[in-house]
XYZ file of C-alpha atoms in Angstrom:
783
model
C 103.781 32.067 56.782
C 105.355 32.538 53.350
C 104.613 28.964 52.356
C 100.999 29.427 53.404
C 100.718 32.537 51.285
C 102.278 30.676 48.358
C 99.756 27.821 48.663
C 96.911 30.318 48.701
C 98.239 31.887 45.542
C 98.487 28.541 43.781
C 94.910 27.726 44.791
C 93.600 30.991 43.379
C 95.575 30.442 40.213
C 94.040 26.958 39.777
C 90.574 28.359 40.161
C 91.300 31.007 37.559
C 92.573 28.376 35.153
C 89.426 26.246 35.604
C 87.190 29.250 35.028
C 89.196 30.109 31.927
C 88.843 26.551 30.578
C 85.083 26.511 31.178
C 84.674 29.875 29.468
C 86.848 28.666 26.621
C 84.799 25.485 26.171
C 81.554 27.426 26.245
C 82.876 29.881 23.685
C 83.990 27.031 21.452
C 80.596 25.327 21.701
C 78.796 28.611 21.073
C 80.881 29.214 18.042
C 79.813 25.827 16.697
C 76.108 26.911 16.659
C 73.031 24.669 17.219
C 73.842 21.056 18.090
C 72.822 18.091 15.935
C 69.646 17.227 17.847
C 68.501 20.800 17.467
C 69.092 20.491 13.732
C 66.925 17.375 13.636
C 64.182 19.238 15.474
C 64.351 22.159 13.064
C 63.928 19.743 10.159
C 60.913 18.251 11.948
C 59.480 21.750 12.396
C 60.004 22.592 8.727
C 57.511 19.862 7.763
C 54.851 20.931 10.253
C 52.077 23.446 9.876
C 51.949 25.637 12.988
C 49.292 28.254 12.376
C 49.259 29.388 16.021
C 53.063 29.667 16.144
C 53.373 27.415 19.175
C 56.913 26.587 18.098
C 57.913 30.225 17.714
C 60.753 29.980 20.232
C 62.525 27.208 18.311
C 65.462 29.503 17.525
C 68.219 28.156 15.224
C 70.694 30.532 16.900
C 70.417 28.702 20.224
C 73.272 26.317 21.018
C 70.839 23.594 22.155
C 67.082 23.051 21.859
C 66.697 22.460 25.573
C 64.723 25.644 26.187
C 62.328 25.155 23.302
C 58.624 24.581 23.805
C 57.834 20.913 24.282
C 61.493 19.882 24.509
C 63.005 18.454 27.669
C 66.641 17.497 27.962
C 68.812 15.391 30.198
C 72.585 15.601 30.554
C 74.926 12.781 29.638
C 77.745 14.869 31.020
C 78.108 18.549 31.853
C 78.836 19.462 28.249
C 76.381 17.217 26.354
C 72.643 17.785 27.003
C 70.403 15.507 24.922
C 66.697 15.585 24.078
C 64.964 13.116 26.366
C 61.291 13.941 25.680
C 59.351 15.764 23.001
C 55.772 16.721 23.892
C 53.877 18.567 21.143
C 50.432 17.272 22.110
C 47.316 19.305 21.198
C 49.087 22.191 19.450
C 46.930 22.151 16.287
C 49.895 21.032 14.214
C 49.479 19.759 10.671
C 51.832 18.440 8.028
C 53.786 15.237 8.548
C 56.420 13.748 10.798
C 59.878 13.973 9.262
C 62.185 10.911 9.166
C 64.600 13.149 11.118
C 62.771 11.937 14.218
C 65.095 8.954 14.020
C 68.013 11.188 14.920
C 66.714 11.743 18.446
C 68.222 8.520 19.686
C 68.001 9.494 23.353
C 64.232 10.054 23.337
C 62.320 8.199 26.023
C 58.979 9.959 25.462
C 57.455 11.172 22.204
C 53.951 12.669 22.385
C 52.441 14.090 19.194
C 48.834 13.246 20.069
C 45.758 15.363 19.287
C 47.061 17.127 16.214
C 46.372 16.842 12.491
C 49.511 15.059 11.324
C 49.105 12.928 8.208
C 51.011 10.620 5.858
C 52.776 7.607 7.273
C 54.557 6.966 10.557
C 58.232 7.147 9.496
C 60.074 3.863 9.864
C 63.064 5.834 11.212
C 61.230 6.076 14.509
C 62.607 2.608 15.077
C 66.038 4.221 15.604
C 64.771 5.873 18.800
C 65.915 2.820 20.706
C 65.382 4.370 24.149
C 61.689 5.114 23.617
C 59.423 4.097 26.458
C 56.275 6.094 25.626
C 55.028 6.741 22.080
C 51.766 8.676 21.715
C 50.690 9.284 18.115
C 46.953 9.004 18.734
C 44.267 11.356 17.414
C 45.966 12.389 14.189
C 45.536 11.466 10.521
C 48.410 9.039 10.089
C 47.929 6.678 7.156
C 49.494 3.587 5.582
C 50.732 0.637 7.582
C 52.199 0.415 11.036
C 55.982 0.258 10.398
C 57.502 -3.054 11.372
C 60.527 -1.109 12.673
C 58.501 -0.306 15.790
C 59.313 -3.854 16.808
C 62.886 -2.810 17.611
C 61.791 -0.567 20.495
C 62.513 -3.057 23.244
C 62.036 -0.524 26.047
C 58.614 0.651 24.824
C 55.932 0.347 27.510
C 53.164 2.515 25.991
C 52.113 2.580 22.330
C 49.075 4.726 21.516
C 48.164 4.978 17.835
C 44.348 5.093 18.116
C 42.071 7.471 16.205
C 44.094 7.622 13.004
C 43.712 6.256 9.466
C 46.233 3.455 9.650
C 45.626 0.464 7.420
C 47.120 -2.895 6.603
C 47.778 -5.624 9.150
C 49.505 -5.549 12.501
C 53.174 -6.425 11.828
C 54.397 -9.647 13.422
C 57.268 -7.646 14.872
C 54.821 -6.211 17.426
C 55.485 -9.411 19.352
C 59.091 -8.274 19.945
C 57.995 -5.434 22.221
C 58.806 -7.365 25.354
C 58.322 -4.361 27.673
C 54.977 -3.291 26.208
C 52.239 -2.733 28.772
C 49.653 -0.578 26.949
C 48.821 -0.954 23.256
C 45.867 1.135 22.047
C 45.139 0.968 18.310
C 41.342 1.377 18.067
C 39.524 3.525 15.511
C 41.706 2.928 12.464
C 41.395 0.874 9.275
C 43.712 -1.921 10.354
C 42.890 -5.175 8.588
C 44.005 -8.780 8.492
C 44.302 -11.246 11.329
C 45.679 -10.686 14.785
C 49.325 -11.846 14.821
C 50.053 -14.888 16.948
C 53.151 -13.073 18.173
C 50.874 -11.146 20.525
C 51.236 -14.108 22.824
C 54.851 -13.047 23.466
C 53.754 -9.885 25.258
C 53.906 -11.157 28.820
C 53.714 -7.662 30.324
C 50.788 -6.440 28.215
C 47.982 -5.212 30.466
C 45.805 -3.343 27.956
C 45.181 -4.188 24.287
C 42.402 -2.292 22.547
C 41.996 -2.491 18.774
C 38.264 -2.047 18.276
C 36.591 -0.275 15.365
C 38.974 -1.606 12.744
C 38.651 -4.112 9.895
C 40.194 -7.112 11.621
C 39.233 -10.546 10.379
C 39.977 -14.119 11.320
C 39.667 -15.551 14.784
C 40.916 -14.522 18.171
C 44.139 -16.572 18.409
C 44.293 -19.057 21.248
C 47.809 -17.818 22.021
C 46.110 -14.752 23.560
C 45.902 -16.910 26.670
C 49.671 -16.448 27.048
C 49.289 -12.708 27.712
C 49.297 -13.481 31.395
C 49.215 -9.846 32.553
C 46.295 -8.803 30.346
C 43.598 -6.808 32.172
C 41.765 -5.054 29.311
C 41.027 -6.727 25.955
C 38.924 -4.704 23.549
C 38.261 -5.781 19.950
C 34.711 -4.537 19.414
C 33.371 -3.480 15.993
C 35.544 -5.647 13.806
C 34.768 -8.687 11.640
C 36.286 -11.392 13.813
C 34.937 -14.871 13.228
C 35.194 -18.313 14.723
C 34.780 -19.391 18.308
C 35.984 -17.661 21.418
C 39.022 -19.771 22.416
C 38.790 -21.574 25.716
C 42.356 -20.348 26.445
C 40.731 -17.033 27.324
C 40.178 -18.666 30.701
C 43.923 -18.451 31.393
C 43.747 -14.676 31.732
C 43.388 -14.599 35.504
C 43.950 -10.822 35.652
C 41.388 -9.931 32.994
C 38.999 -7.199 34.118
C 37.275 -6.177 30.874
C 36.515 -8.316 27.824
C 34.968 -6.153 25.095
C 34.192 -8.109 21.901
C 30.819 -6.727 20.808
C 29.734 -6.309 17.175
C 31.833 -8.999 15.547
C 30.832 -12.290 13.928
C 32.023 -14.595 16.659
C 30.077 -17.830 16.840
C 29.867 -21.115 18.668
C 29.318 -21.580 22.368
C 30.353 -19.165 25.077
C 33.232 -21.124 26.671
C 32.680 -22.173 30.260
C 36.387 -21.452 30.836
C 35.449 -17.781 30.995
C 34.329 -18.501 34.537
C 38.020 -18.798 35.509
C 38.481 -15.069 34.876
C 37.204 -14.208 38.323
C 38.522 -10.635 38.171
C 36.213 -9.765 35.264
C 34.099 -6.697 35.903
C 32.777 -6.133 32.355
C 31.857 -8.877 29.890
C 30.503 -7.483 26.607
C 29.868 -10.180 23.975
C 26.752 -8.649 22.447
C 25.935 -8.358 18.760
C 27.675 -11.563 17.680
C 26.461 -15.017 16.623
C 26.944 -16.995 19.811
C 24.630 -19.972 20.158
C 23.700 -22.484 22.813
C 23.011 -21.874 26.458
C 24.177 -19.144 28.769
C 26.797 -21.034 30.829
C 25.679 -21.386 34.407
C 29.386 -21.123 35.322
C 29.186 -17.390 34.620
C 27.685 -17.218 38.096
C 31.255 -17.707 39.392
C 32.305 -14.267 38.141
C 31.744 -12.713 41.530
C 33.324 -9.355 40.572
C 31.204 -8.844 37.473
C 29.363 -5.515 37.344
C 28.200 -5.458 33.700
C 27.102 -8.525 31.739
C 26.066 -7.894 28.131
C 25.108 -10.931 26.028
C 22.308 -9.372 24.002
C 21.721 -9.690 20.260
C 23.058 -13.210 19.806
C 21.346 -16.540 19.147
C 21.450 -17.913 22.674
C 18.758 -20.361 23.728
C 17.739 -22.362 26.744
C 16.801 -20.874 30.085
C 18.415 -18.108 32.080
C 20.569 -19.938 34.659
C 19.517 -19.332 38.223
C 23.257 -19.114 39.039
C 23.269 -15.638 37.504
C 21.721 -14.618 40.800
C 25.166 -15.220 42.394
C 26.552 -12.112 40.663
C 26.132 -10.088 43.822
C 28.056 -7.051 42.496
C 26.241 -6.894 39.141
C 24.737 -3.546 38.222
C 23.632 -4.177 34.636
C 22.486 -7.426 32.985
C 21.311 -7.491 29.374
C 20.253 -10.793 27.765
C 17.826 -9.212 25.285
C 17.340 -10.124 21.604
C 18.125 -13.810 21.933
C 15.951 -16.951 21.921
C 15.907 -17.582 25.651
C 12.920 -19.503 26.981
C 11.465 -20.594 30.288
C 10.658 -18.384 33.234
C 12.509 -15.424 34.665
C 14.506 -16.874 37.579
C 13.524 -15.448 40.954
C 17.219 -15.670 41.930
C 17.818 -12.433 40.037
C 16.257 -10.707 43.024
C 19.381 -11.598 45.052
C 21.425 -9.041 43.084
C 20.603 -6.121 45.330
C 22.659 -3.556 43.415
C 21.051 -4.338 40.059
C 20.062 -1.133 38.298
C 19.440 -2.362 34.736
C 17.751 -5.602 33.684
C 16.963 -6.121 29.991
C 15.411 -9.423 28.928
C 13.280 -8.167 26.045
C 12.746 -9.900 22.708
C 13.131 -13.480 23.843
C 10.641 -16.316 24.320
C 10.212 -16.056 28.073
C 7.019 -17.368 29.628
C 5.327 -17.416 33.017
C 4.663 -14.490 35.303
C 6.889 -11.598 36.262
C 8.409 -12.689 39.593
C 7.104 -10.501 42.382
C 10.558 -10.826 43.969
C 11.952 -8.422 41.362
C 10.114 -5.633 43.158
C 12.659 -5.933 45.996
C 15.421 -4.569 43.752
C 15.462 -1.120 45.290
C 18.210 0.177 42.966
C 16.413 -0.809 39.767
C 16.275 2.102 37.325
C 15.613 0.379 33.982
C 13.526 -2.750 33.480
C 12.615 -4.026 30.017
C 10.839 -7.382 29.657
C 9.073 -6.528 26.388
C 8.377 -8.807 23.409
C 8.027 -12.064 25.317
C 5.109 -14.323 26.288
C 4.749 -13.216 29.887
C 1.344 -13.588 31.492
C -0.392 -12.628 34.704
C -0.503 -9.241 36.421
C 2.101 -6.530 36.791
C 3.387 -6.957 40.373
C 2.138 -4.075 42.494
C 5.504 -3.654 44.205
C 6.992 -1.934 41.150
C 5.045 1.201 42.032
C 7.136 1.610 45.192
C 10.584 1.489 43.538
C 12.026 4.943 44.085
C 14.735 4.835 41.382
C 12.669 3.472 38.473
C 12.934 5.714 35.399
C 12.336 3.259 32.539
C 9.663 0.553 32.711
C 8.842 -1.390 29.537
C 6.675 -4.500 29.347
C 5.093 -4.071 25.910
C 4.079 -6.902 23.600
C 3.343 -9.588 26.190
C 0.101 -11.134 27.437
C -0.140 -9.324 30.745
C -3.552 -8.861 32.313
C -5.118 -7.072 35.239
C -4.720 -3.416 36.049
C -1.786 -1.027 35.964
C -0.502 -0.295 39.502
C -2.262 2.972 40.273
C 0.630 4.532 42.222
C 3.149 3.958 39.450
C 5.241 7.103 39.133
C 4.223 8.452 42.523
C 7.528 7.573 44.189
C 9.972 7.441 41.261
C 11.203 9.889 38.592
C 9.600 7.840 35.811
C 10.402 9.085 32.302
C 9.643 6.140 29.981
C 6.619 3.867 30.426
C 5.578 1.436 27.702
C 2.978 -1.203 28.605
C 1.382 -1.364 25.156
C 0.074 -4.439 23.363
C -1.082 -6.403 26.398
C -4.489 -7.144 27.879
C -4.448 -4.573 30.662
C -7.711 -3.177 31.966
C -8.893 -0.378 34.207
C -7.853 3.255 34.293
C -4.684 5.133 33.458
C -2.778 5.882 36.702
C -2.920 9.558 37.580
C 0.520 9.847 39.227
C 2.684 8.863 36.268
C 4.082 12.371 35.922
C 4.073 13.430 39.565
C 7.850 14.028 39.446
C 7.642 15.959 36.146
C 10.040 13.696 34.268
C 7.760 11.606 32.044
C 8.643 12.022 28.371
C 7.307 8.842 26.748
C 3.989 7.165 27.590
C 2.645 4.283 25.521
C -0.350 2.362 26.846
C -1.791 1.529 23.424
C -3.490 -1.706 22.360
C -4.903 -2.662 25.741
C -8.409 -2.583 27.216
C -8.135 0.605 29.260
C -11.209 2.679 29.964
C -12.123 6.067 31.436
C -10.564 9.373 30.498
C -7.054 10.782 30.307
C -6.192 11.930 33.847
C -5.211 15.541 34.420
C -1.851 14.388 35.694
C -1.082 13.412 32.094
C -2.655 16.363 30.307
C -0.662 18.737 32.555
C 2.637 16.823 32.256
C 4.955 19.535 30.919
C 7.825 17.126 30.243
C 5.742 14.840 27.999
C 7.000 14.365 24.433
C 4.983 11.366 23.189
C 1.497 10.307 24.292
C 0.389 7.051 22.655
C -2.956 5.579 23.776
C -4.215 3.994 20.542
C -6.527 0.991 20.617
C -8.268 1.172 23.985
C -11.779 2.082 25.130
C -10.955 5.542 26.463
C -13.711 8.138 26.544
C -14.218 11.874 26.931
C -13.232 14.797 24.782
C -9.843 15.791 23.418
C -8.282 17.645 26.378
C -7.492 21.239 25.457
C -4.807 21.284 28.170
C -2.666 19.008 26.008
C -1.825 21.989 23.881
C -0.087 23.701 26.782
C 2.591 21.001 26.688
C 5.353 22.748 24.794
C 7.430 19.574 24.303
C 4.645 17.402 22.929
C 5.627 16.018 19.506
C 3.376 12.956 19.092
C -0.229 12.261 20.122
C -2.003 9.067 19.115
C -5.505 8.591 20.479
C -6.819 6.505 17.584
C -9.245 3.594 17.979
C -10.893 4.783 21.164
C -14.263 6.314 22.044
C -13.362 9.991 22.275
C -16.058 12.403 21.147
C -16.987 16.041 20.794
C -15.285 18.701 18.695
C -11.571 19.099 18.212
C -10.837 22.247 20.226
C -9.295 25.268 18.486
C -6.570 25.160 21.154
C -5.044 22.355 19.082
C -3.271 25.140 17.229
C -1.159 25.807 20.320
C 0.597 22.426 20.030
C 3.396 24.066 18.062
C 5.822 21.144 18.568
C 3.442 18.470 17.265
C 4.878 16.308 14.512
C 2.382 13.448 14.686
C -1.343 13.735 15.478
C -3.473 10.606 15.038
C -7.117 10.681 16.092
C -8.664 8.116 13.740
C -11.535 5.767 14.584
C -13.205 7.859 17.252
C -16.415 9.888 17.409
C -15.142 13.422 16.924
C -17.733 15.796 15.491
C -18.149 19.329 14.171
C -15.729 21.078 11.837
C -11.988 20.742 11.761
C -10.706 23.981 13.336
C -8.696 26.223 11.042
C -6.137 26.635 13.852
C -4.762 23.278 12.723
C -2.789 25.340 10.228
C -0.598 26.662 13.044
C 1.114 23.274 13.415
C 4.099 24.098 11.253
C 6.023 20.955 12.272
C 3.188 18.511 11.647
C 4.317 15.563 9.504
C 1.557 12.991 10.151
C -2.104 13.930 10.563
C -4.706 11.158 10.618
C -8.281 11.938 11.575
C -9.994 9.301 9.468
C -13.170 7.461 10.479
C -14.816 10.151 12.587
C -17.910 12.338 12.136
C -16.254 15.593 11.098
C -18.223 17.896 8.816
C -17.885 21.127 6.881
C -15.150 22.183 4.510
C -11.551 21.073 4.661
C -10.014 24.255 6.065
C -7.514 25.755 3.586
C -5.308 26.609 6.575
C -4.321 22.934 6.894
C -2.186 23.395 3.808
C -0.006 25.816 5.766
C 1.467 22.696 7.389
C 4.248 22.456 4.823
C 6.012 19.584 6.597
C 3.080 17.199 6.120
C 4.105 13.781 4.839
C 0.961 11.746 5.603
C -2.527 13.276 5.558
C -5.583 11.083 6.115
C -9.014 12.732 6.252
C -10.945 9.747 4.900
C -14.280 8.412 6.151
C -15.727 11.642 7.493
C -18.380 14.037 6.198
C -16.217 16.730 4.646
C -17.941 18.539 1.789
C -17.496 21.167 -0.927
C -14.324 21.678 -2.966
C -10.831 20.412 -2.276
C -8.707 23.591 -2.007
C -6.081 23.921 -4.717
C -3.523 24.710 -2.021
C -3.181 20.955 -1.563
C -0.626 21.105 -4.362
C 1.756 23.129 -2.190
C 2.454 20.215 0.193
C 5.760 19.317 -1.426
C 6.692 16.769 1.279
C 3.431 14.819 1.051
C 3.823 11.052 0.586
C 0.311 9.838 1.417
C -3.029 11.551 0.853
C -6.339 9.892 1.779
C -9.629 11.716 1.199
C -11.869 8.702 0.468
C -15.462 8.343 1.641
C -16.402 11.951 2.213
C -18.782 14.245 0.331
C -16.175 16.315 -1.472
C -17.240 17.815 -4.763
C -15.964 20.042 -7.533
C -13.063 19.233 -9.784
C -9.810 17.570 -8.796
C -7.238 20.394 -8.556
C -4.645 20.094 -11.350
C -2.111 21.410 -8.819
C -2.076 17.927 -7.308
C 0.370 17.076 -10.064
C 2.975 18.983 -8.000
C 2.948 16.351 -5.240
C 6.053 14.659 -6.608
C 6.754 12.610 -3.464
C 3.276 11.107 -3.285
C 3.279 7.293 -3.089
C -0.445 6.739 -2.395
C -3.510 8.749 -3.402
C -6.979 7.665 -2.195
C -9.875 9.903 -3.311
C -12.637 7.310 -3.910
C -16.175 7.593 -2.603
C -16.724 11.316 -3.064
C -18.593 13.485 -5.589
C -15.693 14.862 -7.607
C -16.698 15.781 -11.158
C -15.072 16.914 -14.347
C -12.049 15.342 -15.994
C -9.176 13.486 -14.408
C -6.384 16.074 -14.601
C -3.630 15.039 -16.996
C -1.225 16.580 -14.462
C -1.652 13.496 -12.267
C 0.617 11.727 -14.750
C 3.516 13.695 -13.254
C 3.200 11.770 -9.967
C 6.232 9.623 -10.756
C 6.626 8.391 -7.145
C 3.061 7.093 -6.940
C 3.403 3.394 -6.162
C 0.855 1.937 -3.760
C -2.421 3.118 -5.274
C -4.267 5.715 -7.313
C -7.931 5.414 -6.317
C -10.481 7.757 -7.902
C -13.414 5.306 -7.799
C -17.022 6.125 -6.893
C -17.050 9.729 -8.020
C -18.741 11.597 -10.871
C -15.657 11.939 -13.039
C -16.161 12.171 -16.777
C -14.163 12.562 -19.948
C -11.355 10.380 -21.216
C -8.741 8.636 -19.114
C -5.589 10.733 -19.625
C -2.855 8.851 -21.460
C -0.405 10.630 -19.148
C -1.352 8.201 -16.374
C 0.813 5.698 -18.237
C 3.827 7.655 -16.970
C 3.243 6.427 -13.402
C 5.430 3.402 -14.006
C 5.736 2.372 -10.327
C 1.978 2.145 -9.792
C 0.652 -1.136 -8.362
C -3.099 -0.452 -8.054
C -5.180 1.756 -10.358
C -8.845 2.067 -9.303
C -11.160 4.150 -11.543
C -14.437 2.206 -11.329
C -17.927 3.686 -10.822
C -17.473 6.987 -12.632
C -18.655 8.299 -16.018
C -15.381 7.936 -17.859
C -15.602 7.471 -21.623
C -13.314 6.727 -24.512
C -10.721 4.012 -24.633
C -8.275 2.646 -22.113
C -5.028 4.359 -23.193
C -2.387 2.228 -24.899
C 0.209 4.098 -22.788
C -0.783 1.782 -19.933
C 1.675 -0.660 -21.487
C 4.253 1.260 -19.427
C 2.620 0.223 -16.147
C 4.932 -2.746 -15.645
C 4.408 -2.802 -11.856
C 0.619 -2.996 -12.006
C -0.846 -5.684 -9.734
C -4.513 -4.704 -9.875
C -6.887 -2.345 -11.656
C -10.604 -1.646 -11.936
C -12.278 0.175 -14.823
C -15.782 -1.214 -14.238
C -19.015 0.771 -14.195
C -17.967 3.537 -16.573
C -18.800 4.405 -20.195
C -15.579 3.136 -21.722
C -15.547 1.899 -25.302
C -13.315 0.080 -27.735
C -11.095 -2.931 -27.284
C -9.149 -3.457 -24.107
C -5.466 -2.949 -25.046
C -3.683 -6.272 -25.421
C -1.219 -5.741 -22.610
C 0.095 -8.506 -20.330
C -0.839 -6.619 -17.188
C -4.404 -6.048 -18.362
C -4.867 -9.502 -19.851
C -4.266 -11.071 -16.431
C -6.867 -8.979 -14.642
C -10.227 -10.380 -13.537
C -13.254 -9.909 -15.764
C -14.894 -7.962 -12.944
C -12.321 -5.204 -13.486
C -13.945 -4.285 -16.838
C -17.690 -5.048 -16.579
C -20.490 -2.517 -17.037
C -18.773 -0.602 -19.817
C -21.268 -0.965 -22.669
C -18.761 -0.378 -25.429
C -15.742 -2.149 -23.948
C -14.612 -5.455 -25.389
C -11.664 -7.770 -25.825
C -9.042 -8.788 -23.309
C -10.409 -10.747 -20.330
C -13.962 -10.132 -21.633
C -13.203 -12.759 -24.278
C -14.043 -10.826 -27.442
C -15.663 -7.732 -28.756
C -19.188 -9.201 -28.709
C -20.156 -9.547 -25.052
C -22.083 -12.697 -24.266
C -24.833 -13.272 -21.672
C -22.380 -15.316 -19.645
C -20.097 -12.347 -19.264
C -22.981 -10.157 -18.219
C -23.905 -12.646 -15.515
C -20.615 -11.857 -13.816
C -21.783 -8.372 -12.924
C -21.948 -7.848 -9.170
C -24.866 -6.152 -7.572
C -24.256 -2.424 -7.404
C -24.378 -1.996 -3.667
C -23.174 0.801 -1.487
C -20.147 2.508 -2.946
C -18.068 1.852 0.185
C -18.372 -1.927 -0.270
C -16.940 -1.793 -3.805
C -13.763 -0.030 -2.733
C -13.486 -1.963 0.532
C -10.681 -4.183 -0.736
C -8.569 -1.210 -1.712
C -9.395 0.786 1.363
C -8.546 -2.200 3.570
C -5.327 -2.742 1.710
C -4.110 0.787 2.273
C -5.446 0.774 5.815
C -3.499 -2.375 6.661
C -0.333 -0.827 5.256
C -0.893 2.273 7.364
C -1.662 0.222 10.464
C 1.477 -1.807 9.948
C 3.540 1.374 9.887
C 1.612 2.674 12.888
C 2.241 -0.469 14.942
C 5.918 -0.337 14.111
C 6.079 3.222 15.356
C 4.241 2.252 18.520
C 6.393 -0.800 19.176
C 9.990 0.057 18.507
C 12.289 -2.514 20.000
C 13.447 -1.782 23.517
C 16.911 -1.254 22.081
C 15.773 1.656 19.990
C 14.088 3.323 22.921
C 16.688 2.637 25.514
C 20.145 2.389 24.056
C 20.823 6.073 24.615
C 20.319 5.611 28.305
C 22.189 2.369 28.804
C 25.213 2.898 31.004
C 28.271 3.236 28.828
C 30.888 0.528 28.476
C 34.347 0.889 26.950
C 33.749 1.209 23.248
C 36.594 -0.879 22.002
């Protein structure tokens, strides 16, 4: 019993001793203060900006940093905790990363992403030999990637994207034998890709797009046997795509768009049967689309657009049974659209626009029930639009413009689908506009211009509240301008030019408060222009030329301060031109020709400093040419004041318009001499001073000497220059043309400016499918 008691006493004593030792050790450690890793962290903190005080609990009086925000520790033994991970992601930190980071030799994870750290990545980070994950992305790191990163043999994840890093990839990157994910896109990294990349046998994802990389894609990339994602878009890579790419059996995404890669698309790509996304667009690939691409049975997105590919579309593409999006647009492909495309039942996007395709649109395409976007524009397709398209329930974008299609538009188009873009312009379509296009209230863009359509605008269009642009130019449409259009609060562009519309322009036009472009030229509109037009505060383009409008130009139109192009020519407007015209500070084009305007030309027009073309011929303006017009320093295309009743001298100030190409002053009552200041008109291509009362010698200027004699005739006192001397001979008088109708004399100049305007108009009506549709193309990995 005594021995038992003694043993119990010894046991208690041992426990007391152990407790004493532990307390003693803890007291000793506490007396030593913060450990070395904590000191390194405090130095790191001292170089950071922390305006939200996220690191406020980093207390230097703590024995270890293990309780600090973002710090996680592990224990080597019971007395020695070490920092294993440091996560300071998205804390709005600024400043720079101290070289003291190299002291944290036990780190396995370092995450400083989504901050504002700058300067360079310290080379001392290479001392963190246990690092497995390094996230420095979304900062402002600069300078080169330190080669010391190549010593991190355990590193599996390296994310340095969205920074300002420059210089080349160091060759030492190839030493990262454990690396699986390497994301370096959106930097300023330059130079060639290092061949040492081929050493990275475990690399599954390499994305370095949106950099300044040059040179070719090294063939050694085929040695990255685990690679699944390769993204190098938006660089300046050149050369051919190496056939060794076919060795990447695990590759799922190949993203190489917007480089300068050339040569043929290698058939070896067909060996990458796990590919789901192939994006080679916006390069310089030539030759045929390899039929072997039909072997990529897992492909969902195939983007080859904007290259220089030729030949036909292989029928084998129809074997891509899982494809959802196919874009071969902006190439030089020829032949017919293969009917085999109809076998791809899940196809939602098919873009073949801007090629040289011929033949008819295969009716089999109407069986693609999942089709949402179809663009076959800018080809040579003929025949009718297959009626089956009107029954596709998912169709939202349908573009066939600039072909040679004939027949009628399917009348139920839009009845069963949420159609929002329809462009069938520049074909040979006939019949009426379908009335169901906006049944589902989604239509925003409708362009049926340059066809042979007849009848009126159906109420289903004029009541389409979602409509933003209505473009029907160049048809044979009839009826009046629908007043209901002005209830469409989103409507920004209306072009009904070159049709057979008639009647007055309704005052309700003033309710179209969102209108930026209104073009009604070459119709039969009558009566006066309503003053409510002045309510269109956003109007930038207004063209109502070649109609039968009468009365005064309403001063209210000059309330449209955003006007850039104003064309009122070839109507019957009369009386004075309001001086308020000079307040249109954004105006670039003004056409008032062939009306019955009278009075003097407002001197305030000299304030139109952005004006590039001024056409005022064929009116009854009188008085002097305002010297203020010489301030129109941007005037380039033409200054046409012909066929008026202008008198007085030609202002020498017009010689200040040094960009001017055409100066047309004929058929007035101008007197005096041609100013010598016209020597400044170095850009002048044509002029006409004929049929005035000018006198004196024609200035000996190269630009005037090269003009035709007809530019100076019928000025009784004018001599010299192309007239051949200051004593006119009968032969020179015989060159006088018959003074016919004033419109015929300015026809050349009117046609010239009209053709320029029509060219701009047609460009606006026929943007490439890419410009209309890119915002709605399903997204692919950027880099």
